[in-house]
CSV table of C-alpha atoms and ligand atoms in Angstrom, one decimal:
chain,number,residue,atom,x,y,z
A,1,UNK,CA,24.4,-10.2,-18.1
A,2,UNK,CA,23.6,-9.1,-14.7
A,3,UNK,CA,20.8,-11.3,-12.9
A,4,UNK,CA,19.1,-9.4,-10.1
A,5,UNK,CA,17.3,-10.7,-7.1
A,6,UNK,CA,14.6,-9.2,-5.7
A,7,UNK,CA,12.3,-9.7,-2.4
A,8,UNK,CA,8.5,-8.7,-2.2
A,9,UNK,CA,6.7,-9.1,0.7
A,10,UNK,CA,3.5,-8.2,0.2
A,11,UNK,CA,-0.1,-10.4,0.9
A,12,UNK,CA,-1.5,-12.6,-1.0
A,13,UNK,CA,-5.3,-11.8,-2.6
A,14,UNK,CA,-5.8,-15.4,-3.3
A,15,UNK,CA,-8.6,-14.1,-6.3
A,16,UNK,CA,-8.7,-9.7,-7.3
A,17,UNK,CA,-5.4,-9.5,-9.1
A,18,UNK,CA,-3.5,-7.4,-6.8
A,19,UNK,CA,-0.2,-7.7,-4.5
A,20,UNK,CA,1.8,-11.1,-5.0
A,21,UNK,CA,0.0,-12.2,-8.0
A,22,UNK,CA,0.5,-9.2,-9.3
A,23,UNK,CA,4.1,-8.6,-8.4
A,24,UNK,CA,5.5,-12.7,-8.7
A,25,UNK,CA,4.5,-12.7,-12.4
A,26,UNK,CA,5.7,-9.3,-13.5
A,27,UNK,CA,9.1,-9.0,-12.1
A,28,UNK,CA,9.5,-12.4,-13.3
A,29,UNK,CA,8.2,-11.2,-16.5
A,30,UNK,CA,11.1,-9.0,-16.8
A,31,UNK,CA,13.7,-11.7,-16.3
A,32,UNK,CA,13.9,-10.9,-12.7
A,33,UNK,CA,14.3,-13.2,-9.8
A,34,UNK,CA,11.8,-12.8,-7.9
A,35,UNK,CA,11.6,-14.4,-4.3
A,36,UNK,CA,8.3,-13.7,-2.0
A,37,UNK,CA,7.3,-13.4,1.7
A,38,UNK,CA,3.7,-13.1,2.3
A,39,UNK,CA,2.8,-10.6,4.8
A,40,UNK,CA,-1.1,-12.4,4.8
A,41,UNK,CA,-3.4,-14.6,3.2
A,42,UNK,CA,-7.0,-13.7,1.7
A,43,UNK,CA,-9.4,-15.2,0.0
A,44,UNK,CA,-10.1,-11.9,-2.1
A,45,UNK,CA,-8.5,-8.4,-1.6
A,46,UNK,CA,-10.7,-6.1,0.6
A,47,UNK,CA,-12.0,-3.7,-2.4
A,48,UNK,CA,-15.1,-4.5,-3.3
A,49,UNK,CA,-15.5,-8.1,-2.0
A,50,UNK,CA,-17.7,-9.1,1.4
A,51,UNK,CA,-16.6,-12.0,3.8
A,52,UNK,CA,-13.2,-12.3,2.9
A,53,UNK,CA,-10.9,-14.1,5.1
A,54,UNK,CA,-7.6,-12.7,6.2
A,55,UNK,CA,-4.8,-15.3,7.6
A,56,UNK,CA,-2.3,-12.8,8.7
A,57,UNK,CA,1.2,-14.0,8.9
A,58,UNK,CA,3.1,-11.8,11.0
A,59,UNK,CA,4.3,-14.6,13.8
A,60,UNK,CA,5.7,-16.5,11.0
A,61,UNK,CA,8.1,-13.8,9.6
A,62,UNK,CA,10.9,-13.7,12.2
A,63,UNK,CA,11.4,-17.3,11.7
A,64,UNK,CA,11.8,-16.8,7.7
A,65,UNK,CA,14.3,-13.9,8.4
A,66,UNK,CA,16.3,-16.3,10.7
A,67,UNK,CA,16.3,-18.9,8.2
A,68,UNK,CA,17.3,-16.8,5.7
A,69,UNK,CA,20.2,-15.2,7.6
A,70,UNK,CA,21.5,-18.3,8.8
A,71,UNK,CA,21.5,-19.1,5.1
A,72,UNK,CA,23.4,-16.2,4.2
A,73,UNK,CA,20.5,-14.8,1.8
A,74,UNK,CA,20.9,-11.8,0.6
A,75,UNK,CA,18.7,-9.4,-1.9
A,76,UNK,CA,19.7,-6.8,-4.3
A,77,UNK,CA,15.7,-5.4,-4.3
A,78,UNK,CA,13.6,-5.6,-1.3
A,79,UNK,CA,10.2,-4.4,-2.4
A,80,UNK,CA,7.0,-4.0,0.1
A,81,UNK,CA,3.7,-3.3,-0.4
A,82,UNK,CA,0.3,-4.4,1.7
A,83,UNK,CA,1.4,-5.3,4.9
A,84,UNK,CA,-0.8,-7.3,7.1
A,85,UNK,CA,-0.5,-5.6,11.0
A,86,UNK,CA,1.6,-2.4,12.3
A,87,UNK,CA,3.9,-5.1,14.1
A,88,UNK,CA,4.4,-6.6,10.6
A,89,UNK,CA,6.7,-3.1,9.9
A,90,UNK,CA,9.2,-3.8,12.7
A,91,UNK,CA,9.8,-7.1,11.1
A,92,UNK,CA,10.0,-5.9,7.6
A,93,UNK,CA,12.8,-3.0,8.8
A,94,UNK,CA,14.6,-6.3,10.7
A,95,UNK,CA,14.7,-8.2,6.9
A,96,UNK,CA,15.9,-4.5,5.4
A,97,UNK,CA,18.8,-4.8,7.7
A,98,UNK,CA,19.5,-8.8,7.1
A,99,UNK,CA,18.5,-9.3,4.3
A,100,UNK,CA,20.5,-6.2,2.3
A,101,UNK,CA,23.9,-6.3,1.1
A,102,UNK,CA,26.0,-3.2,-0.3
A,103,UNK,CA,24.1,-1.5,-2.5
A,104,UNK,CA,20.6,-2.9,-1.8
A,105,UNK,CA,17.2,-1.2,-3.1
A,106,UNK,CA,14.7,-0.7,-0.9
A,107,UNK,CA,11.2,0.0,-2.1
A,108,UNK,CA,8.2,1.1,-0.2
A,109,UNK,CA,5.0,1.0,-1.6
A,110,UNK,CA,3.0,2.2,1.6
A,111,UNK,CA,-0.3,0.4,0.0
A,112,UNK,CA,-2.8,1.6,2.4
A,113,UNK,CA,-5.1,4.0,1.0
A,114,UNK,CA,-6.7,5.4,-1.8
A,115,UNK,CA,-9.2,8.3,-2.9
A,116,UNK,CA,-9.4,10.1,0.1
A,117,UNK,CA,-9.6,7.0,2.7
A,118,UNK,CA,-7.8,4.0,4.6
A,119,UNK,CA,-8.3,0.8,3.1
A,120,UNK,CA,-10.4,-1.1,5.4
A,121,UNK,CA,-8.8,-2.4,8.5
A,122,UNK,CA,-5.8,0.5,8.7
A,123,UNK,CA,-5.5,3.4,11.4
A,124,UNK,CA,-3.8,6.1,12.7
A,125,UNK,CA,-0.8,3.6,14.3
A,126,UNK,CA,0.0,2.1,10.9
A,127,UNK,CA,0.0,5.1,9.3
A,128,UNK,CA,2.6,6.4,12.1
A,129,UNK,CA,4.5,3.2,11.7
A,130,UNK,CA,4.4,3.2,7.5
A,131,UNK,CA,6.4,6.4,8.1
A,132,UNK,CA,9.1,5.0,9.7
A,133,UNK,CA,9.5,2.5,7.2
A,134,UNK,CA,8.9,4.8,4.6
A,135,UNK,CA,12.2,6.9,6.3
A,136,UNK,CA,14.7,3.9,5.9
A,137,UNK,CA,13.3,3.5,2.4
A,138,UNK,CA,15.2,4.3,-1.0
A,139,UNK,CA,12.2,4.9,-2.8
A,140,UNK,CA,8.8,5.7,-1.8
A,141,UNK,CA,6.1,5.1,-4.6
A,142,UNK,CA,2.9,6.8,-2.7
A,143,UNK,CA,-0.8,7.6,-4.3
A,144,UNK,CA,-1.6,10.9,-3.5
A,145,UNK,CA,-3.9,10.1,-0.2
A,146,UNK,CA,-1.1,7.5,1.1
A,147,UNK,CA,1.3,10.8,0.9
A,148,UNK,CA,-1.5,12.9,2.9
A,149,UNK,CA,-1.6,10.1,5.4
A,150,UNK,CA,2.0,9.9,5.4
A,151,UNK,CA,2.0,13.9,6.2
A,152,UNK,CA,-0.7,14.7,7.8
A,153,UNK,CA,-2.2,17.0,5.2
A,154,UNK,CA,-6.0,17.0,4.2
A,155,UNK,CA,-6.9,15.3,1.4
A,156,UNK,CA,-7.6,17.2,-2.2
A,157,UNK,CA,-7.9,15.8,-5.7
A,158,UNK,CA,-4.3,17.0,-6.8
A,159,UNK,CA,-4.8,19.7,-9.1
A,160,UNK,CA,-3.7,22.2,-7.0
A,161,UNK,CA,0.0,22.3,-7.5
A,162,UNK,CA,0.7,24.0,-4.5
A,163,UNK,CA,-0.8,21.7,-2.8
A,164,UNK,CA,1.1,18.9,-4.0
A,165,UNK,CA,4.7,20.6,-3.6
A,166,UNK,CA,3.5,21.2,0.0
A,167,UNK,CA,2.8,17.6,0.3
A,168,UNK,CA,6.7,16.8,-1.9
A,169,UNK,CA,8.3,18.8,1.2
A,170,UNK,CA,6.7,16.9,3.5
A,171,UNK,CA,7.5,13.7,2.4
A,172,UNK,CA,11.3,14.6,2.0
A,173,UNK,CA,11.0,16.4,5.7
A,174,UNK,CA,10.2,12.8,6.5
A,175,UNK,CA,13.7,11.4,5.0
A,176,UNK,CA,12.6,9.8,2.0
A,177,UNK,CA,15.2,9.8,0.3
A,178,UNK,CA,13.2,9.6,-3.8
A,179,UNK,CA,10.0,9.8,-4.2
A,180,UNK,CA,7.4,8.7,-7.0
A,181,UNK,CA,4.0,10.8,-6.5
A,182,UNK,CA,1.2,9.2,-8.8
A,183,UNK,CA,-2.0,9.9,-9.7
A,184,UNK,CA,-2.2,13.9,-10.0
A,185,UNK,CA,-4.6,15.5,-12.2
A,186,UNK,CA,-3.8,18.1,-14.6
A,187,UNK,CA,-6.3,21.3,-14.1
A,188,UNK,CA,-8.7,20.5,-17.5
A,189,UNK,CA,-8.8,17.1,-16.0
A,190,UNK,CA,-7.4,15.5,-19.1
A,191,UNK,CA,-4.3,14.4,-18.1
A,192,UNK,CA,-2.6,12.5,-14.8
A,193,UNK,CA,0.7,13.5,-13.7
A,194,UNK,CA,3.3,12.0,-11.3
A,195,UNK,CA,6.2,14.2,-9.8
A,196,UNK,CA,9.1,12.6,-9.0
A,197,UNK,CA,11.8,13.4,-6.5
A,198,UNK,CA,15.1,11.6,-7.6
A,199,UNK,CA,18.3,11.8,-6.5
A,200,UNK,CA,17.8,15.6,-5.3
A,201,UNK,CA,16.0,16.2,-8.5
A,202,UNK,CA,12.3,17.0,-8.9
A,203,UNK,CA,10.7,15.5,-12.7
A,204,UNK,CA,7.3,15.6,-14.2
A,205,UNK,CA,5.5,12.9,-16.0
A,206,UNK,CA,2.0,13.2,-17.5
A,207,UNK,CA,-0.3,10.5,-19.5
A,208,UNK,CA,-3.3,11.0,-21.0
A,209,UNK,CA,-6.5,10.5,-18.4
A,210,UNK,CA,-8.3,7.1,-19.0
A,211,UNK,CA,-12.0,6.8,-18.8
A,212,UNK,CA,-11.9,4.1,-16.3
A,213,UNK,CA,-9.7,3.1,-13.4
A,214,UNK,CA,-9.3,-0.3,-12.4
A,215,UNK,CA,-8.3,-1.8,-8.8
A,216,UNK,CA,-4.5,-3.1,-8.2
A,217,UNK,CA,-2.8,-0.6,-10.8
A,218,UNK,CA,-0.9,1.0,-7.8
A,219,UNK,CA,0.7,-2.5,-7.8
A,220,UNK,CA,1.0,-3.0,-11.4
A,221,UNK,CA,3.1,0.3,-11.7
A,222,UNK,CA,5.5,-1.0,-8.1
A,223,UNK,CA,6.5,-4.4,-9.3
A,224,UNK,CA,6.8,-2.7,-13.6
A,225,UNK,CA,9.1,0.4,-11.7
A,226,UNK,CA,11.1,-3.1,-9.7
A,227,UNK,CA,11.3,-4.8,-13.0
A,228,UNK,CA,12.7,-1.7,-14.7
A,229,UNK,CA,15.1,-0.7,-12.5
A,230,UNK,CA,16.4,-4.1,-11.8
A,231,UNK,CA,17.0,-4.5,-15.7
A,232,UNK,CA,19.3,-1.5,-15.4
A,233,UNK,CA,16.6,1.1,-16.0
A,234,UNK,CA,17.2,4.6,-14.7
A,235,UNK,CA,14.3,5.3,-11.6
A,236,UNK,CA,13.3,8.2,-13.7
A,237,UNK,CA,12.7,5.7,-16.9
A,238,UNK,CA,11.5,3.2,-14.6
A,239,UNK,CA,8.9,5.4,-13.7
A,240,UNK,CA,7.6,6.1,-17.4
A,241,UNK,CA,7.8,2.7,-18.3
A,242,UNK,CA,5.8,1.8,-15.3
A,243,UNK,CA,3.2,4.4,-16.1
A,244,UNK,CA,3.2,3.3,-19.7
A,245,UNK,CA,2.6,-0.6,-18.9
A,246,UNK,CA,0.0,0.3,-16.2
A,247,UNK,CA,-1.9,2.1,-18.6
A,248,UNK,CA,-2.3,-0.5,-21.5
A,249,UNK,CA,-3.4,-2.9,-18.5
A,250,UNK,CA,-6.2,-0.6,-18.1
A,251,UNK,CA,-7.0,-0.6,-22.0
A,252,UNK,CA,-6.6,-3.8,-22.1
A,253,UNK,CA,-9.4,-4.4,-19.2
A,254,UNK,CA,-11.9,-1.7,-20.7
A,255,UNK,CA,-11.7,-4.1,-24.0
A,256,UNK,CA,-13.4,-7.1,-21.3
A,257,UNK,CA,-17.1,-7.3,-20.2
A,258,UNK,CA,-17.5,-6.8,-16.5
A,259,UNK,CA,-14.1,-7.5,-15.1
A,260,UNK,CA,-14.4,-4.7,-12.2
A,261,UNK,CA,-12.0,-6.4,-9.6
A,262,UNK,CA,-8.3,-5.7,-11.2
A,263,UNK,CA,-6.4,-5.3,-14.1
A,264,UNK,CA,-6.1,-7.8,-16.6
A,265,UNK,CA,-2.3,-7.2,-16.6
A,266,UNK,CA,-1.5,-10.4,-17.6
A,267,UNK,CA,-2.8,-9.0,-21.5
A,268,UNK,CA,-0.3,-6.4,-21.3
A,269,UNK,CA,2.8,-8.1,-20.9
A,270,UNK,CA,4.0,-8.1,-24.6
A,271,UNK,CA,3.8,-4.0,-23.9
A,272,UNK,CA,5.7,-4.5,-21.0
A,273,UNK,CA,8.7,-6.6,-22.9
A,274,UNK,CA,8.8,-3.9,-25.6
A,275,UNK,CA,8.9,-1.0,-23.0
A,276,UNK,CA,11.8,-2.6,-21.7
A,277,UNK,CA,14.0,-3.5,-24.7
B,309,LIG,O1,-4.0,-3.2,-4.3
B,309,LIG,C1,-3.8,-2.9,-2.9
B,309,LIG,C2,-4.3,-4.0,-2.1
B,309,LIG,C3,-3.5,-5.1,-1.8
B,309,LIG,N1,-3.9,-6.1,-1.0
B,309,LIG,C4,-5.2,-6.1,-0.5
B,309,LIG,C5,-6.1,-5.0,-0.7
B,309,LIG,C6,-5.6,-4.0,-1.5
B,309,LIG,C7,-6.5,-2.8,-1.8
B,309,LIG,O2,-7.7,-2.8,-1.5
B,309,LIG,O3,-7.3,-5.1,-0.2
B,309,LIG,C8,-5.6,-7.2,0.4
């Protein structure tokens, strides 16, 4: 049986149920190995909470990489998703290039924005700098205002189709190489799509619409779609089953009273297991 080990480096939300909490336990959860670099400590993540701190950790990943090349590690998944500074990207394109042996995955979840905005503390230079990484990436799992940023479009809901295959070209212009697009709405509004560019191909998905939305599903779906594919999971199935699990994580929350700061993912995992059998 094949045993795959992946890298995430993403922050950790010490309390909100996003990034590294979110991503450890899941790709674990799918009988992954699942090794972490921290791009930043905070106390909560930065949707919804006031006076979080932020302990950002850039300085300390160059010596990690060192260690870990002197070591002779090596990764068959290196998965990112909140970075902590725009420096933080050169240093994560430094591990692609250590820490990747022959036939190495690398997954970029350019978490940065979402309905139509930056999450708080990004600009225009991290946005220029995500493309880059985005470029070296082997998959790209955007929202659909990360893949405006990434292109310099405007921002609409999605509907528009035309719209969206405008923003597609753009993002393989860029040199992604496959790309997930989530979070499209169908035109009656009752559905969410996501188009998917693989290996040349384009694909549509589409899920029924939810009533409610909860923080840190973006998340949810990266680390399911890592699991997935690292258990042998074609990207196009990884993608379903990702979508699948990351909606029972939202049923399972609307089922709580008053949880409005993540997904209560944890609930889910028998769904997960099942998806993946
Ligand atoms: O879920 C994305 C995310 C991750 N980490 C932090 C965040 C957010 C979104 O707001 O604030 C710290």
């Amino acid at each position: 049986m094949s045993y795959k080990k992946v890298l995430t480096i993403q922050d950790i939300s010490c309390v909100g149920q996003c990034s590294l909490t979110v991503a450890l336990p899941i790709i674990s959860a799918c009988g992954v190995e699942t090794c972490v670099l921290p791009s930043a400590v905070l106390s909560t993540h930065t949707g919804g909470f006031k006076g979080y701190t932020f302990r950002d950790l850039t300085e300390d990943m160059p010596a990690i990489r060192e260690h870990w090349e002197k070591e002779g590690i090596k990764f068959d998944t290196i998965y990112t998703g909140y970075l902590g500074s725009t420096k933080q990207i050169d240093y994560v394109k430094d591990i692609f290039a250590s820490g990747s042996k022959e036939g190495t995955l690398k997954v970029v979840d350019p978490a940065m924005a979402d309905n139509g905005k930056l999450y708080i503390g990004f600009d225009a230079a991290f946005v220029d700098a995500m493309k880059g990484l985005c470029a070296e990436a082997d998959f790209i799992l955007p929202n659909l205002t990360e893949a405006a940023f990434l292109t310099d479009m405007h921002y609409e809901d999605g509907s528009d189709r035309r719209y969206v295959d405008e923003i597609m070209d753009k993002l393989i212009a860029l040199g992604c190489k496959n790309i997930i697009l989530k979070g499209l709405p169908s035109k009656n509004g009752n559905y969410i799509g996501i188009l998917m560019y693989i290996d040349g191909k384009m694909d549509y998905y589409e899920h029924e619409k939810l009533p409610n939305s909860c923080h840190g599903t973006g998340d949810i779906y990266a680390a399911a779609f890592v699991g997935a594919l690292s258990r042998g999971k074609s990207a196009n199935e990884a993608a379903r089953i990702a979508a699948e699990y990351a909606l029972e994580c939202i049923r399972e929350t609307a089922k709580l009273d008053n949880h409005w700061y993540g997904a209560a993912f944890e609930l889910a995992v028998p769904k997960l297991i099942e998806l993946l059998k």
